[in-house]
PDB file of C-alpha atoms and ligand atoms in Angstrom:
ATOM      1  CA  UNK I1233      17.377   2.620 -26.107  1.00  0.00           C
ATOM      2  CA  UNK I1234      14.295   1.870 -28.153  1.00  0.00           C
ATOM      3  CA  UNK I1235      11.338   0.643 -26.156  1.00  0.00           C
ATOM      4  CA  UNK I1236       9.243  -2.118 -27.646  1.00  0.00           C
ATOM      5  CA  UNK I1237       5.641  -1.026 -27.071  1.00  0.00           C
ATOM      6  CA  UNK I1238       3.798  -3.264 -24.634  1.00  0.00           C
ATOM      7  CA  UNK I1239       0.829  -3.697 -26.972  1.00  0.00           C
ATOM      8  CA  UNK I1240       2.861  -4.715 -30.008  1.00  0.00           C
ATOM      9  CA  UNK I1241       5.079  -7.661 -29.121  1.00  0.00           C
ATOM     10  CA  UNK I1242       5.458 -11.277 -30.044  1.00  0.00           C
ATOM     11  CA  UNK I1243       4.531 -13.727 -27.325  1.00  0.00           C
ATOM     12  CA  UNK I1244       1.660 -15.171 -25.356  1.00  0.00           C
ATOM     13  CA  UNK I1245      -0.650 -13.911 -22.641  1.00  0.00           C
ATOM     14  CA  UNK I1246      -2.839 -16.062 -20.404  1.00  0.00           C
ATOM     15  CA  UNK I1247      -6.328 -14.632 -20.718  1.00  0.00           C
ATOM     16  CA  UNK I1248      -9.195 -16.074 -18.664  1.00  0.00           C
ATOM     17  CA  UNK I1249      -7.985 -19.645 -18.946  1.00  0.00           C
ATOM     18  CA  UNK I1250      -6.197 -19.868 -22.286  1.00  0.00           C
ATOM     19  CA  UNK I1251      -3.010 -18.640 -23.903  1.00  0.00           C
ATOM     20  CA  UNK I1252      -3.667 -16.086 -26.627  1.00  0.00           C
ATOM     21  CA  UNK I1253      -1.254 -14.196 -28.911  1.00  0.00           C
ATOM     22  CA  UNK I1254       0.213 -11.158 -27.104  1.00  0.00           C
ATOM     23  CA  UNK I1255      -1.240  -8.607 -29.561  1.00  0.00           C
ATOM     24  CA  UNK I1256      -4.781 -10.024 -29.185  1.00  0.00           C
ATOM     25  CA  UNK I1257      -4.913  -9.421 -25.398  1.00  0.00           C
ATOM     26  CA  UNK I1258      -7.145  -6.323 -25.658  1.00  0.00           C
ATOM     27  CA  UNK I1259     -10.072  -5.184 -23.529  1.00  0.00           C
ATOM     28  CA  UNK I1260     -12.967  -2.872 -24.193  1.00  0.00           C
ATOM     29  CA  UNK I1261     -12.591   0.865 -23.479  1.00  0.00           C
ATOM     30  CA  UNK I1262     -15.711   0.747 -21.299  1.00  0.00           C
ATOM     31  CA  UNK I1263     -14.200  -1.759 -18.867  1.00  0.00           C
ATOM     32  CA  UNK I1264     -15.110  -1.014 -15.251  1.00  0.00           C
ATOM     33  CA  UNK I1265     -11.502  -1.577 -14.216  1.00  0.00           C
ATOM     34  CA  UNK I1266     -10.332   1.305 -16.410  1.00  0.00           C
ATOM     35  CA  UNK I1267     -12.989   3.838 -15.338  1.00  0.00           C
ATOM     36  CA  UNK I1268     -13.234   3.050 -11.623  1.00  0.00           C
ATOM     37  CA  UNK I1269      -9.862   1.424 -10.894  1.00  0.00           C
ATOM     38  CA  UNK I1270     -11.490  -1.866  -9.919  1.00  0.00           C
ATOM     39  CA  UNK I1271      -8.337  -3.831 -10.599  1.00  0.00           C
ATOM     40  CA  UNK I1272      -5.675  -5.635  -8.578  1.00  0.00           C
ATOM     41  CA  UNK I1273      -2.367  -7.021  -9.733  1.00  0.00           C
ATOM     42  CA  UNK I1274       0.891  -8.703  -8.781  1.00  0.00           C
ATOM     43  CA  UNK I1275       4.532  -8.398  -9.767  1.00  0.00           C
ATOM     44  CA  UNK I1276       6.609 -11.575  -9.557  1.00  0.00           C
ATOM     45  CA  UNK I1277      10.121 -12.519 -10.553  1.00  0.00           C
ATOM     46  CA  UNK I1278      11.331 -15.829 -11.855  1.00  0.00           C
ATOM     47  CA  UNK I1279      14.905 -16.995 -11.301  1.00  0.00           C
ATOM     48  CA  UNK I1280      16.230 -20.004 -13.213  1.00  0.00           C
ATOM     49  CA  UNK I1281      12.639 -20.925 -14.090  1.00  0.00           C
ATOM     50  CA  UNK I1282      11.268 -20.705 -10.527  1.00  0.00           C
ATOM     51  CA  UNK I1283       8.922 -17.883  -9.573  1.00  0.00           C
ATOM     52  CA  UNK I1284      10.136 -16.631  -6.201  1.00  0.00           C
ATOM     53  CA  UNK I1285       7.458 -16.923  -3.458  1.00  0.00           C
ATOM     54  CA  UNK I1286       4.824 -17.642  -6.104  1.00  0.00           C
ATOM     55  CA  UNK I1287       2.111 -18.801  -3.703  1.00  0.00           C
ATOM     56  CA  UNK I1288       2.589 -15.715  -1.504  1.00  0.00           C
ATOM     57  CA  UNK I1289       2.009 -13.504  -4.556  1.00  0.00           C
ATOM     58  CA  UNK I1290      -1.040 -15.498  -5.642  1.00  0.00           C
ATOM     59  CA  UNK I1291      -2.510 -15.378  -2.136  1.00  0.00           C
ATOM     60  CA  UNK I1292      -1.969 -11.600  -2.061  1.00  0.00           C
ATOM     61  CA  UNK I1293      -3.670 -11.247  -5.452  1.00  0.00           C
ATOM     62  CA  UNK I1294      -6.730 -13.137  -4.202  1.00  0.00           C
ATOM     63  CA  UNK I1295      -6.724 -11.137  -0.938  1.00  0.00           C
ATOM     64  CA  UNK I1296      -6.367  -7.793  -2.780  1.00  0.00           C
ATOM     65  CA  UNK I1297      -9.415  -8.662  -4.908  1.00  0.00           C
ATOM     66  CA  UNK I1298     -11.449  -9.484  -1.790  1.00  0.00           C
ATOM     67  CA  UNK I1299     -10.450  -6.112  -0.299  1.00  0.00           C
ATOM     68  CA  UNK I1300     -11.964  -4.518  -3.421  1.00  0.00           C
ATOM     69  CA  UNK I1301     -15.113  -6.614  -3.014  1.00  0.00           C
ATOM     70  CA  UNK I1302     -14.643  -9.195  -5.749  1.00  0.00           C
ATOM     71  CA  UNK I1303     -13.629 -12.826  -5.964  1.00  0.00           C
ATOM     72  CA  UNK I1304     -11.209 -14.002  -8.668  1.00  0.00           C
ATOM     73  CA  UNK I1305     -12.892 -17.081 -10.186  1.00  0.00           C
ATOM     74  CA  UNK I1306      -9.709 -19.183 -10.261  1.00  0.00           C
ATOM     75  CA  UNK I1307      -8.058 -21.144  -7.459  1.00  0.00           C
ATOM     76  CA  UNK I1308      -4.567 -20.355  -6.191  1.00  0.00           C
ATOM     77  CA  UNK I1309      -3.333 -23.631  -7.725  1.00  0.00           C
ATOM     78  CA  UNK I1310      -4.711 -22.701 -11.165  1.00  0.00           C
ATOM     79  CA  UNK I1311      -3.231 -19.191 -10.964  1.00  0.00           C
ATOM     80  CA  UNK I1312       0.178 -20.551  -9.896  1.00  0.00           C
ATOM     81  CA  UNK I1313       0.178 -22.976 -12.818  1.00  0.00           C
ATOM     82  CA  UNK I1314      -0.937 -20.226 -15.213  1.00  0.00           C
ATOM     83  CA  UNK I1315       1.973 -17.986 -14.132  1.00  0.00           C
ATOM     84  CA  UNK I1316       4.417 -20.801 -14.850  1.00  0.00           C
ATOM     85  CA  UNK I1317       2.748 -21.591 -18.173  1.00  0.00           C
ATOM     86  CA  UNK I1318       3.024 -17.971 -19.331  1.00  0.00           C
ATOM     87  CA  UNK I1319       6.682 -17.801 -18.425  1.00  0.00           C
ATOM     88  CA  UNK I1320       7.478 -20.944 -20.396  1.00  0.00           C
ATOM     89  CA  UNK I1321       5.260 -20.003 -23.349  1.00  0.00           C
ATOM     90  CA  UNK I1322       7.337 -16.830 -23.716  1.00  0.00           C
ATOM     91  CA  UNK I1323      10.609 -18.752 -23.536  1.00  0.00           C
ATOM     92  CA  UNK I1324      11.676 -17.111 -20.262  1.00  0.00           C
ATOM     93  CA  UNK I1325      13.503 -18.602 -17.312  1.00  0.00           C
ATOM     94  CA  UNK I1326      14.401 -15.249 -15.722  1.00  0.00           C
ATOM     95  CA  UNK I1327      11.623 -12.750 -16.074  1.00  0.00           C
ATOM     96  CA  UNK I1328       8.894 -10.672 -14.520  1.00  0.00           C
ATOM     97  CA  UNK I1329       5.337 -12.009 -14.247  1.00  0.00           C
ATOM     98  CA  UNK I1330       2.321  -9.692 -14.096  1.00  0.00           C
ATOM     99  CA  UNK I1331      -1.091 -11.151 -13.215  1.00  0.00           C
ATOM    100  CA  UNK I1332      -3.923  -8.579 -13.239  1.00  0.00           C
ATOM    101  CA  UNK I1333      -7.601  -9.009 -12.369  1.00  0.00           C
ATOM    102  CA  UNK I1334     -10.250  -6.419 -13.188  1.00  0.00           C
ATOM    103  CA  UNK I1335     -13.963  -5.897 -13.504  1.00  0.00           C
ATOM    104  CA  UNK I1336     -15.235  -6.212 -17.063  1.00  0.00           C
ATOM    105  CA  UNK I1337     -17.386  -4.101 -19.392  1.00  0.00           C
ATOM    106  CA  UNK I1338     -20.821  -5.698 -18.968  1.00  0.00           C
ATOM    107  CA  UNK I1339     -22.050  -2.687 -16.943  1.00  0.00           C
ATOM    108  CA  UNK I1340     -20.610   0.770 -16.426  1.00  0.00           C
ATOM    109  CA  UNK I1341     -21.266   2.961 -13.435  1.00  0.00           C
ATOM    110  CA  UNK I1342     -19.811   3.371  -9.986  1.00  0.00           C
ATOM    111  CA  UNK I1343     -21.755   0.292  -8.949  1.00  0.00           C
ATOM    112  CA  UNK I1344     -19.906  -2.878  -9.895  1.00  0.00           C
ATOM    113  CA  UNK I1345     -23.188  -4.826 -10.102  1.00  0.00           C
ATOM    114  CA  UNK I1346     -23.379  -6.984 -13.213  1.00  0.00           C
ATOM    115  CA  UNK I1347     -19.676  -6.906 -14.057  1.00  0.00           C
ATOM    116  CA  UNK I1348     -17.624 -10.055 -14.512  1.00  0.00           C
ATOM    117  CA  UNK I1349     -14.143 -10.607 -13.095  1.00  0.00           C
ATOM    118  CA  UNK I1350     -11.367 -11.053 -15.640  1.00  0.00           C
ATOM    119  CA  UNK I1351      -7.838 -12.364 -15.098  1.00  0.00           C
ATOM    120  CA  UNK I1352      -4.854 -12.030 -17.409  1.00  0.00           C
ATOM    121  CA  UNK I1353      -1.185 -12.902 -16.881  1.00  0.00           C
ATOM    122  CA  UNK I1354       1.782 -11.631 -18.905  1.00  0.00           C
ATOM    123  CA  UNK I1355       5.527 -12.194 -18.544  1.00  0.00           C
ATOM    124  CA  UNK I1356       8.552 -10.394 -19.962  1.00  0.00           C
ATOM    125  CA  UNK I1357      12.272  -9.959 -19.433  1.00  0.00           C
ATOM    126  CA  UNK I1358      13.091  -7.245 -16.883  1.00  0.00           C
ATOM    127  CA  UNK I1359      16.755  -7.471 -15.894  1.00  0.00           C
ATOM    128  CA  UNK I1360      17.195  -4.749 -13.258  1.00  0.00           C
ATOM    129  CA  UNK I1361      14.720  -2.124 -12.076  1.00  0.00           C
ATOM    130  CA  UNK I1362      17.280   0.586 -11.324  1.00  0.00           C
ATOM    131  CA  UNK I1363      19.986  -0.510 -13.761  1.00  0.00           C
ATOM    132  CA  UNK I1364      23.626  -0.334 -12.727  1.00  0.00           C
ATOM    133  CA  UNK I1365      22.936   1.765  -9.600  1.00  0.00           C
ATOM    134  CA  UNK I1366      21.865  -1.176  -7.447  1.00  0.00           C
ATOM    135  CA  UNK I1367      25.005  -1.101  -5.259  1.00  0.00           C
ATOM    136  CA  UNK I1368      26.233   2.463  -5.888  1.00  0.00           C
ATOM    137  CA  UNK I1369      22.854   3.722  -4.752  1.00  0.00           C
ATOM    138  CA  UNK I1370      20.001   5.567  -6.414  1.00  0.00           C
ATOM    139  CA  UNK I1371      18.991   9.183  -5.901  1.00  0.00           C
ATOM    140  CA  UNK I1372      15.515   9.643  -4.434  1.00  0.00           C
ATOM    141  CA  UNK I1373      13.332  12.724  -4.246  1.00  0.00           C
ATOM    142  CA  UNK I1374      10.955  13.566  -1.411  1.00  0.00           C
ATOM    143  CA  UNK I1375       7.420  12.969  -2.691  1.00  0.00           C
ATOM    144  CA  UNK I1376       4.842  15.710  -2.366  1.00  0.00           C
ATOM    145  CA  UNK I1377       2.076  13.102  -2.357  1.00  0.00           C
ATOM    146  CA  UNK I1378       1.362  11.016   0.725  1.00  0.00           C
ATOM    147  CA  UNK I1379       0.093   7.501   1.290  1.00  0.00           C
ATOM    148  CA  UNK I1380      -3.520   7.668   2.483  1.00  0.00           C
ATOM    149  CA  UNK I1381      -4.797   6.461   5.845  1.00  0.00           C
ATOM    150  CA  UNK I1382      -6.132   2.888   5.949  1.00  0.00           C
ATOM    151  CA  UNK I1383      -9.650   4.208   6.623  1.00  0.00           C
ATOM    152  CA  UNK I1384      -9.597   6.267   3.402  1.00  0.00           C
ATOM    153  CA  UNK I1385      -8.384   3.587   0.951  1.00  0.00           C
ATOM    154  CA  UNK I1386      -7.730  -0.195   0.956  1.00  0.00           C
ATOM    155  CA  UNK I1387      -4.041   0.411   1.648  1.00  0.00           C
ATOM    156  CA  UNK I1388      -3.153  -3.257   2.210  1.00  0.00           C
ATOM    157  CA  UNK I1389      -4.346  -4.168  -1.298  1.00  0.00           C
ATOM    158  CA  UNK I1390      -2.123  -4.104  -4.367  1.00  0.00           C
ATOM    159  CA  UNK I1391      -4.819  -2.262  -6.290  1.00  0.00           C
ATOM    160  CA  UNK I1392      -4.347  -0.001  -9.282  1.00  0.00           C
ATOM    161  CA  UNK I1393      -6.037   3.045  -7.708  1.00  0.00           C
ATOM    162  CA  UNK I1394      -3.245   3.439  -5.140  1.00  0.00           C
ATOM    163  CA  UNK I1395      -0.667   3.634  -7.924  1.00  0.00           C
ATOM    164  CA  UNK I1396      -2.028   7.023  -9.024  1.00  0.00           C
ATOM    165  CA  UNK I1397      -0.134   8.442  -6.032  1.00  0.00           C
ATOM    166  CA  UNK I1398       3.007   6.515  -6.917  1.00  0.00           C
ATOM    167  CA  UNK I1399       2.905   7.538 -10.580  1.00  0.00           C
ATOM    168  CA  UNK I1400       2.526  11.234  -9.691  1.00  0.00           C
ATOM    169  CA  UNK I1401       5.432  10.964  -7.257  1.00  0.00           C
ATOM    170  CA  UNK I1402       7.662   9.008  -9.636  1.00  0.00           C
ATOM    171  CA  UNK I1403       6.985  11.379 -12.551  1.00  0.00           C
ATOM    172  CA  UNK I1404       8.023  14.369 -10.422  1.00  0.00           C
ATOM    173  CA  UNK I1405      11.103  12.538  -9.095  1.00  0.00           C
ATOM    174  CA  UNK I1406      12.254  11.615 -12.594  1.00  0.00           C
ATOM    175  CA  UNK I1407      11.758  15.208 -13.747  1.00  0.00           C
ATOM    176  CA  UNK I1408      14.154  16.164 -10.928  1.00  0.00           C
ATOM    177  CA  UNK I1409      16.726  13.631 -12.165  1.00  0.00           C
ATOM    178  CA  UNK I1410      16.004  11.076  -9.447  1.00  0.00           C
ATOM    179  CA  UNK I1411      15.244   7.387  -9.876  1.00  0.00           C
ATOM    180  CA  UNK I1412      12.354   7.284  -7.410  1.00  0.00           C
ATOM    181  CA  UNK I1413      10.518   9.133  -4.646  1.00  0.00           C
ATOM    182  CA  UNK I1414      10.166   8.451  -0.948  1.00  0.00           C
ATOM    183  CA  UNK I1415       6.561   8.825   0.121  1.00  0.00           C
ATOM    184  CA  UNK I1416       5.449   9.740   3.626  1.00  0.00           C
ATOM    185  CA  UNK I1417       2.140   8.564   5.060  1.00  0.00           C
ATOM    186  CA  UNK I1418      -0.868  10.671   6.015  1.00  0.00           C
ATOM    187  CA  UNK I1419       0.727  11.406   9.418  1.00  0.00           C
ATOM    188  CA  UNK I1420       4.014  12.558   7.889  1.00  0.00           C
ATOM    189  CA  UNK I1421       5.857   9.370   8.789  1.00  0.00           C
ATOM    190  CA  UNK I1422       8.070   7.443   6.390  1.00  0.00           C
ATOM    191  CA  UNK I1423       6.046   5.024   4.245  1.00  0.00           C
ATOM    192  CA  UNK I1424       7.707   3.550   1.128  1.00  0.00           C
ATOM    193  CA  UNK I1425       9.040   4.172  -2.366  1.00  0.00           C
ATOM    194  CA  UNK I1426       6.641   4.109  -5.331  1.00  0.00           C
ATOM    195  CA  UNK I1427       7.253   0.398  -5.974  1.00  0.00           C
ATOM    196  CA  UNK I1428       9.335  -0.909  -3.074  1.00  0.00           C
ATOM    197  CA  UNK I1429       9.683  -0.833   0.719  1.00  0.00           C
ATOM    198  CA  UNK I1430      12.413   1.119   2.494  1.00  0.00           C
ATOM    199  CA  UNK I1431      15.013   0.175   5.133  1.00  0.00           C
ATOM    200  CA  UNK I1432      17.386   2.359   7.188  1.00  0.00           C
ATOM    201  CA  UNK I1433      20.550   1.398   9.056  1.00  0.00           C
ATOM    202  CA  UNK I1434      20.606   3.389  12.303  1.00  0.00           C
ATOM    203  CA  UNK I1435      23.113   2.705  15.086  1.00  0.00           C
ATOM    204  CA  UNK I1436      24.061  -0.597  13.436  1.00  0.00           C
ATOM    205  CA  UNK I1437      20.476  -1.951  13.438  1.00  0.00           C
ATOM    206  CA  UNK I1438      18.020  -2.268  10.583  1.00  0.00           C
ATOM    207  CA  UNK I1439      14.941  -0.065  10.925  1.00  0.00           C
ATOM    208  CA  UNK I1440      11.862  -0.201   8.716  1.00  0.00           C
ATOM    209  CA  UNK I1441       8.453   1.435   9.076  1.00  0.00           C
ATOM    210  CA  UNK I1442       5.502  -0.547  10.440  1.00  0.00           C
ATOM    211  CA  UNK I1443       3.334  -1.393   7.405  1.00  0.00           C
ATOM    212  CA  UNK I1444       0.064   0.058   8.695  1.00  0.00           C
ATOM    213  CA  UNK I1445      -0.763   2.140   5.606  1.00  0.00           C
ATOM    214  CA  UNK I1446       1.195   0.584   2.750  1.00  0.00           C
ATOM    215  CA  UNK I1447       2.121  -2.759   1.250  1.00  0.00           C
ATOM    216  CA  UNK I1448       3.872  -5.221   3.573  1.00  0.00           C
ATOM    217  CA  UNK I1449       6.097  -6.449   0.744  1.00  0.00           C
ATOM    218  CA  UNK I1450       7.061 -10.069   0.252  1.00  0.00           C
ATOM    219  CA  UNK I1451      10.652  -8.932  -0.355  1.00  0.00           C
ATOM    220  CA  UNK I1452      10.464  -6.785   2.790  1.00  0.00           C
ATOM    221  CA  UNK I1453       9.592  -9.817   4.902  1.00  0.00           C
ATOM    222  CA  UNK I1454      12.279 -11.899   3.167  1.00  0.00           C
ATOM    223  CA  UNK I1455      14.932  -9.237   3.843  1.00  0.00           C
ATOM    224  CA  UNK I1456      13.914  -8.982   7.511  1.00  0.00           C
ATOM    225  CA  UNK I1457      14.348 -12.757   7.863  1.00  0.00           C
ATOM    226  CA  UNK I1458      17.736 -12.620   6.096  1.00  0.00           C
ATOM    227  CA  UNK I1459      18.877  -9.872   8.466  1.00  0.00           C
ATOM    228  CA  UNK I1460      17.824 -11.819  11.561  1.00  0.00           C
ATOM    229  CA  UNK I1461      19.666 -14.913  10.259  1.00  0.00           C
ATOM    230  CA  UNK I1462      22.764 -12.698  10.069  1.00  0.00           C
ATOM    231  CA  UNK I1463      22.321 -11.507  13.683  1.00  0.00           C
ATOM    232  CA  UNK I1464      21.378  -8.015  12.490  1.00  0.00           C
ATOM    233  CA  UNK I1465      18.801  -6.457  14.821  1.00  0.00           C
ATOM    234  CA  UNK I1466      15.586  -5.633  12.962  1.00  0.00           C
ATOM    235  CA  UNK I1467      13.375  -2.858  14.348  1.00  0.00           C
ATOM    236  CA  UNK I1468       9.920  -2.418  12.833  1.00  0.00           C
ATOM    237  CA  UNK I1469       8.527   0.855  14.133  1.00  0.00           C
ATOM    238  CA  UNK I1470       6.986   4.199  13.170  1.00  0.00           C
ATOM    239  CA  UNK I1471       9.773   6.294  11.606  1.00  0.00           C
ATOM    240  CA  UNK I1472       9.389  10.065  11.516  1.00  0.00           C
ATOM    241  CA  UNK I1473      10.534  11.995   8.423  1.00  0.00           C
ATOM    242  CA  UNK I1474      12.912  13.998  10.641  1.00  0.00           C
ATOM    243  CA  UNK I1475      14.845  10.780  11.438  1.00  0.00           C
ATOM    244  CA  UNK I1476      15.915  10.084   7.838  1.00  0.00           C
ATOM    245  CA  UNK I1477      19.086  12.158   8.128  1.00  0.00           C
ATOM    246  CA  UNK I1478      20.226   9.997  11.069  1.00  0.00           C
ATOM    247  CA  UNK I1479      20.569   6.867   8.897  1.00  0.00           C
ATOM    248  CA  UNK I1480      23.987   5.680   7.741  1.00  0.00           C
ATOM    249  CA  UNK I1481      22.735   3.306   5.041  1.00  0.00           C
ATOM    250  CA  UNK I1482      19.401   3.189   3.197  1.00  0.00           C
ATOM    251  CA  UNK I1483      18.076   0.624   0.754  1.00  0.00           C
ATOM    252  CA  UNK I1484      14.875  -0.385  -0.996  1.00  0.00           C
ATOM    253  CA  UNK I1485      13.409  -3.884  -1.205  1.00  0.00           C
ATOM    254  CA  UNK I1486      10.824  -5.110  -3.692  1.00  0.00           C
ATOM    255  CA  UNK I1487      10.243  -7.823  -6.256  1.00  0.00           C
ATOM    256  CA  UNK I1488      11.316  -5.653  -9.199  1.00  0.00           C
ATOM    257  CA  UNK I1489      13.855  -3.549  -7.239  1.00  0.00           C
ATOM    258  CA  UNK I1490      15.252  -6.578  -5.346  1.00  0.00           C
ATOM    259  CA  UNK I1491      17.678  -4.981  -2.829  1.00  0.00           C
ATOM    260  CA  UNK I1492      18.789  -1.583  -4.176  1.00  0.00           C
ATOM    261  CA  UNK I1493      21.022   0.856  -2.294  1.00  0.00           C
ATOM    262  CA  UNK I1494      19.970   4.508  -1.890  1.00  0.00           C
ATOM    263  CA  UNK I1495      22.590   7.259  -1.805  1.00  0.00           C
ATOM    264  CA  UNK I1496      20.361  10.297  -1.623  1.00  0.00           C
ATOM    265  CA  UNK I1497      16.918  11.267  -0.327  1.00  0.00           C
ATOM    266  CA  UNK I1498      16.262  14.976  -0.868  1.00  0.00           C
ATOM    267  CA  UNK I1499      19.003  16.825   1.077  1.00  0.00           C
ATOM    268  CA  UNK I1500      20.299  13.674   2.834  1.00  0.00           C
ATOM    269  CA  UNK I1501      23.307  11.623   1.663  1.00  0.00           C
ATOM    270  CA  UNK I1502      24.128   8.006   2.481  1.00  0.00           C
ATOM    271  CA  UNK I1503      26.942   5.616   1.669  1.00  0.00           C
ATOM    272  CA  UNK I1504      25.933   2.044   0.870  1.00  0.00           C
ATOM    273  CA  UNK I1505      27.802  -0.136   3.348  1.00  0.00           C
ATOM    274  CA  UNK I1506      28.240  -3.476   5.027  1.00  0.00           C
ATOM    275  CA  UNK I1507      24.618  -4.223   5.932  1.00  0.00           C
ATOM    276  CA  UNK I1508      23.204  -3.249   2.526  1.00  0.00           C
ATOM    277  CA  UNK I1509      25.828  -5.360   0.794  1.00  0.00           C
ATOM    278  CA  UNK I1510      25.268  -8.359   3.084  1.00  0.00           C
ATOM    279  CA  UNK I1511      21.516  -8.299   2.449  1.00  0.00           C
ATOM    280  CA  UNK I1512      21.913  -7.716  -1.274  1.00  0.00           C
ATOM    281  CA  UNK I1513      24.176 -10.759  -1.472  1.00  0.00           C
ATOM    282  CA  UNK I1514      21.878 -12.758   0.797  1.00  0.00           C
ATOM    283  CA  UNK I1515      18.870 -11.947  -1.384  1.00  0.00           C
ATOM    284  CA  UNK I1516      20.786 -12.781  -4.559  1.00  0.00           C
ATOM    285  CA  UNK I1517      21.863 -16.160  -3.245  1.00  0.00           C
ATOM    286  CA  UNK I1518      18.359 -16.951  -2.007  1.00  0.00           C
ATOM    287  CA  UNK I1519      16.775 -16.102  -5.366  1.00  0.00           C
ATOM    288  CA  UNK I1520      19.527 -16.925  -7.862  1.00  0.00           C
ATOM    289  CA  UNK I1521      21.430 -19.493  -5.828  1.00  0.00           C
ATOM    290  CA  UNK I1522      24.625 -17.419  -6.213  1.00  0.00           C
ATOM    291  CA  UNK I1523      25.608 -13.832  -5.498  1.00  0.00           C
ATOM    292  CA  UNK I1524      25.000 -11.650  -8.588  1.00  0.00           C
ATOM    293  CA  UNK I1525      26.775  -8.668  -7.052  1.00  0.00           C
ATOM    294  CA  UNK I1526      30.528  -8.404  -7.439  1.00  0.00           C
ATOM    295  CA  UNK I1527      32.492  -6.375  -4.931  1.00  0.00           C
TER     296      UNK I1527
HETATM  297  N1  PMP Y2981       5.336  -1.083  -2.151  1.00  0.00           N
HETATM  298  C1  PMP Y2981       4.819  -0.870  -3.380  1.00  0.00           C
HETATM  299  C2  PMP Y2981       4.018   0.363  -3.628  1.00  0.00           C
HETATM  300  C3  PMP Y2981       5.030  -1.806  -4.407  1.00  0.00           C
HETATM  301  O1  PMP Y2981       4.517  -1.588  -5.636  1.00  0.00           O
HETATM  302  C4  PMP Y2981       5.807  -2.955  -4.145  1.00  0.00           C
HETATM  303  C5  PMP Y2981       6.060  -3.951  -5.244  1.00  0.00           C
HETATM  304  N2  PMP Y2981       4.998  -4.877  -5.317  1.00  0.00           N
HETATM  305  C6  PMP Y2981       6.323  -3.133  -2.850  1.00  0.00           C
HETATM  306  C7  PMP Y2981       6.069  -2.178  -1.875  1.00  0.00           C
HETATM  307  C8  PMP Y2981       7.156  -4.337  -2.506  1.00  0.00           C
HETATM  308  O2  PMP Y2981       6.361  -5.492  -2.519  1.00  0.00           O
HETATM  309  P1  PMP Y2981       6.956  -6.920  -2.905  1.00  0.00           P
HETATM  310  O3  PMP Y2981       8.213  -7.064  -2.163  1.00  0.00           O
HETATM  311  O4  PMP Y2981       5.909  -7.875  -2.444  1.00  0.00           O
HETATM  312  O5  PMP Y2981       7.179  -6.925  -4.362  1.00  0.00           O
END
C-alpha cells in the first residue's frame, strides 16, 4: 500500500480562521510547540456527516490547553463550526478530524512568554484503525514504558508530550509483530493502549481501570453507558497487571479504534465473545445508525 505523504495532498486545512490549501499549512521550524511540546490536539470521527460527540472533543481541547497554561483564542462554537467546515471542504462525510493548537515561533526558550497560540484543523479519510482485526482481535505487546503519575505530567490533557511514551511503546510493539502495546501506570497497574482505553470481561462483568493517570476517553464513557443500558455490570477500579490473565474477553475503545477486540496481550490469550460483540454492535449503531459488523 502506498502512503500519500501528509504534507503533500490535495485538500483544505483550517488555519487560524481561514481555509488554506493543504500543502500551504506549514509552520516555522522554531515553533515553541515543536521544541517544548506545547501543543494539544483532538481526534474526532464523523459518521454520515456528523462528528460524533463534537462538543465533548472541543471542550476537551480547550481544557487540555488550559492544563498546559494557554488559552485557545476561539470559542467552542467557532471550533465546532470549523471542524464541520473542514470536513465538508475536503468532501468527506465519514472521516477523521484533527484539531491541533500549539504555541508559535515569536519567542523560543523554555518560557512560553511572548508566544502566540495557533489553531489548525485537518480532516482525512481513516476507515479502520486496526483494519480487519476489529472482531477477530488484535495482538498487543506489554509496553516497557509506563504512564507517568499525575503529579509528574498533565496526564488528563491530550497533549503531544505524553505521546512520546505511546510512540516508543507502539514502535516496539510493531517491531514484535503486534498492533499495539498495553501500558501500565507508574504504580504498575493497567493504564491504557497507546491511543485507546482498555476493557476486560471478568466473571461476566465489564472492568476498566480508574482514569487517574491517563485519558478518560469519550469512547470509554460511551461504551460504559452502552454496557449499563444492556444490563452489563460496569466496574471502574484499579486493575493490577497480574489480573490480566483472569479476563475472558478484552477490547479497546477509542475514537479511531472504535471498539476493537484484543486476542493477545503478551503471554495471555483471549477469545472475543458476547460482551465485546454486543458493545461493538451497540457502538456501531450509535455512531453509524446501523451495525457495521457482520457476524
Ligand atoms: N487514550 C489515549 C492515549 C488516546 O490517544 C485516546 C484517543 N484520543 C484515548 C485514550 C481514547 O480517547 P477517546 O475515546 O476520547 O478518543
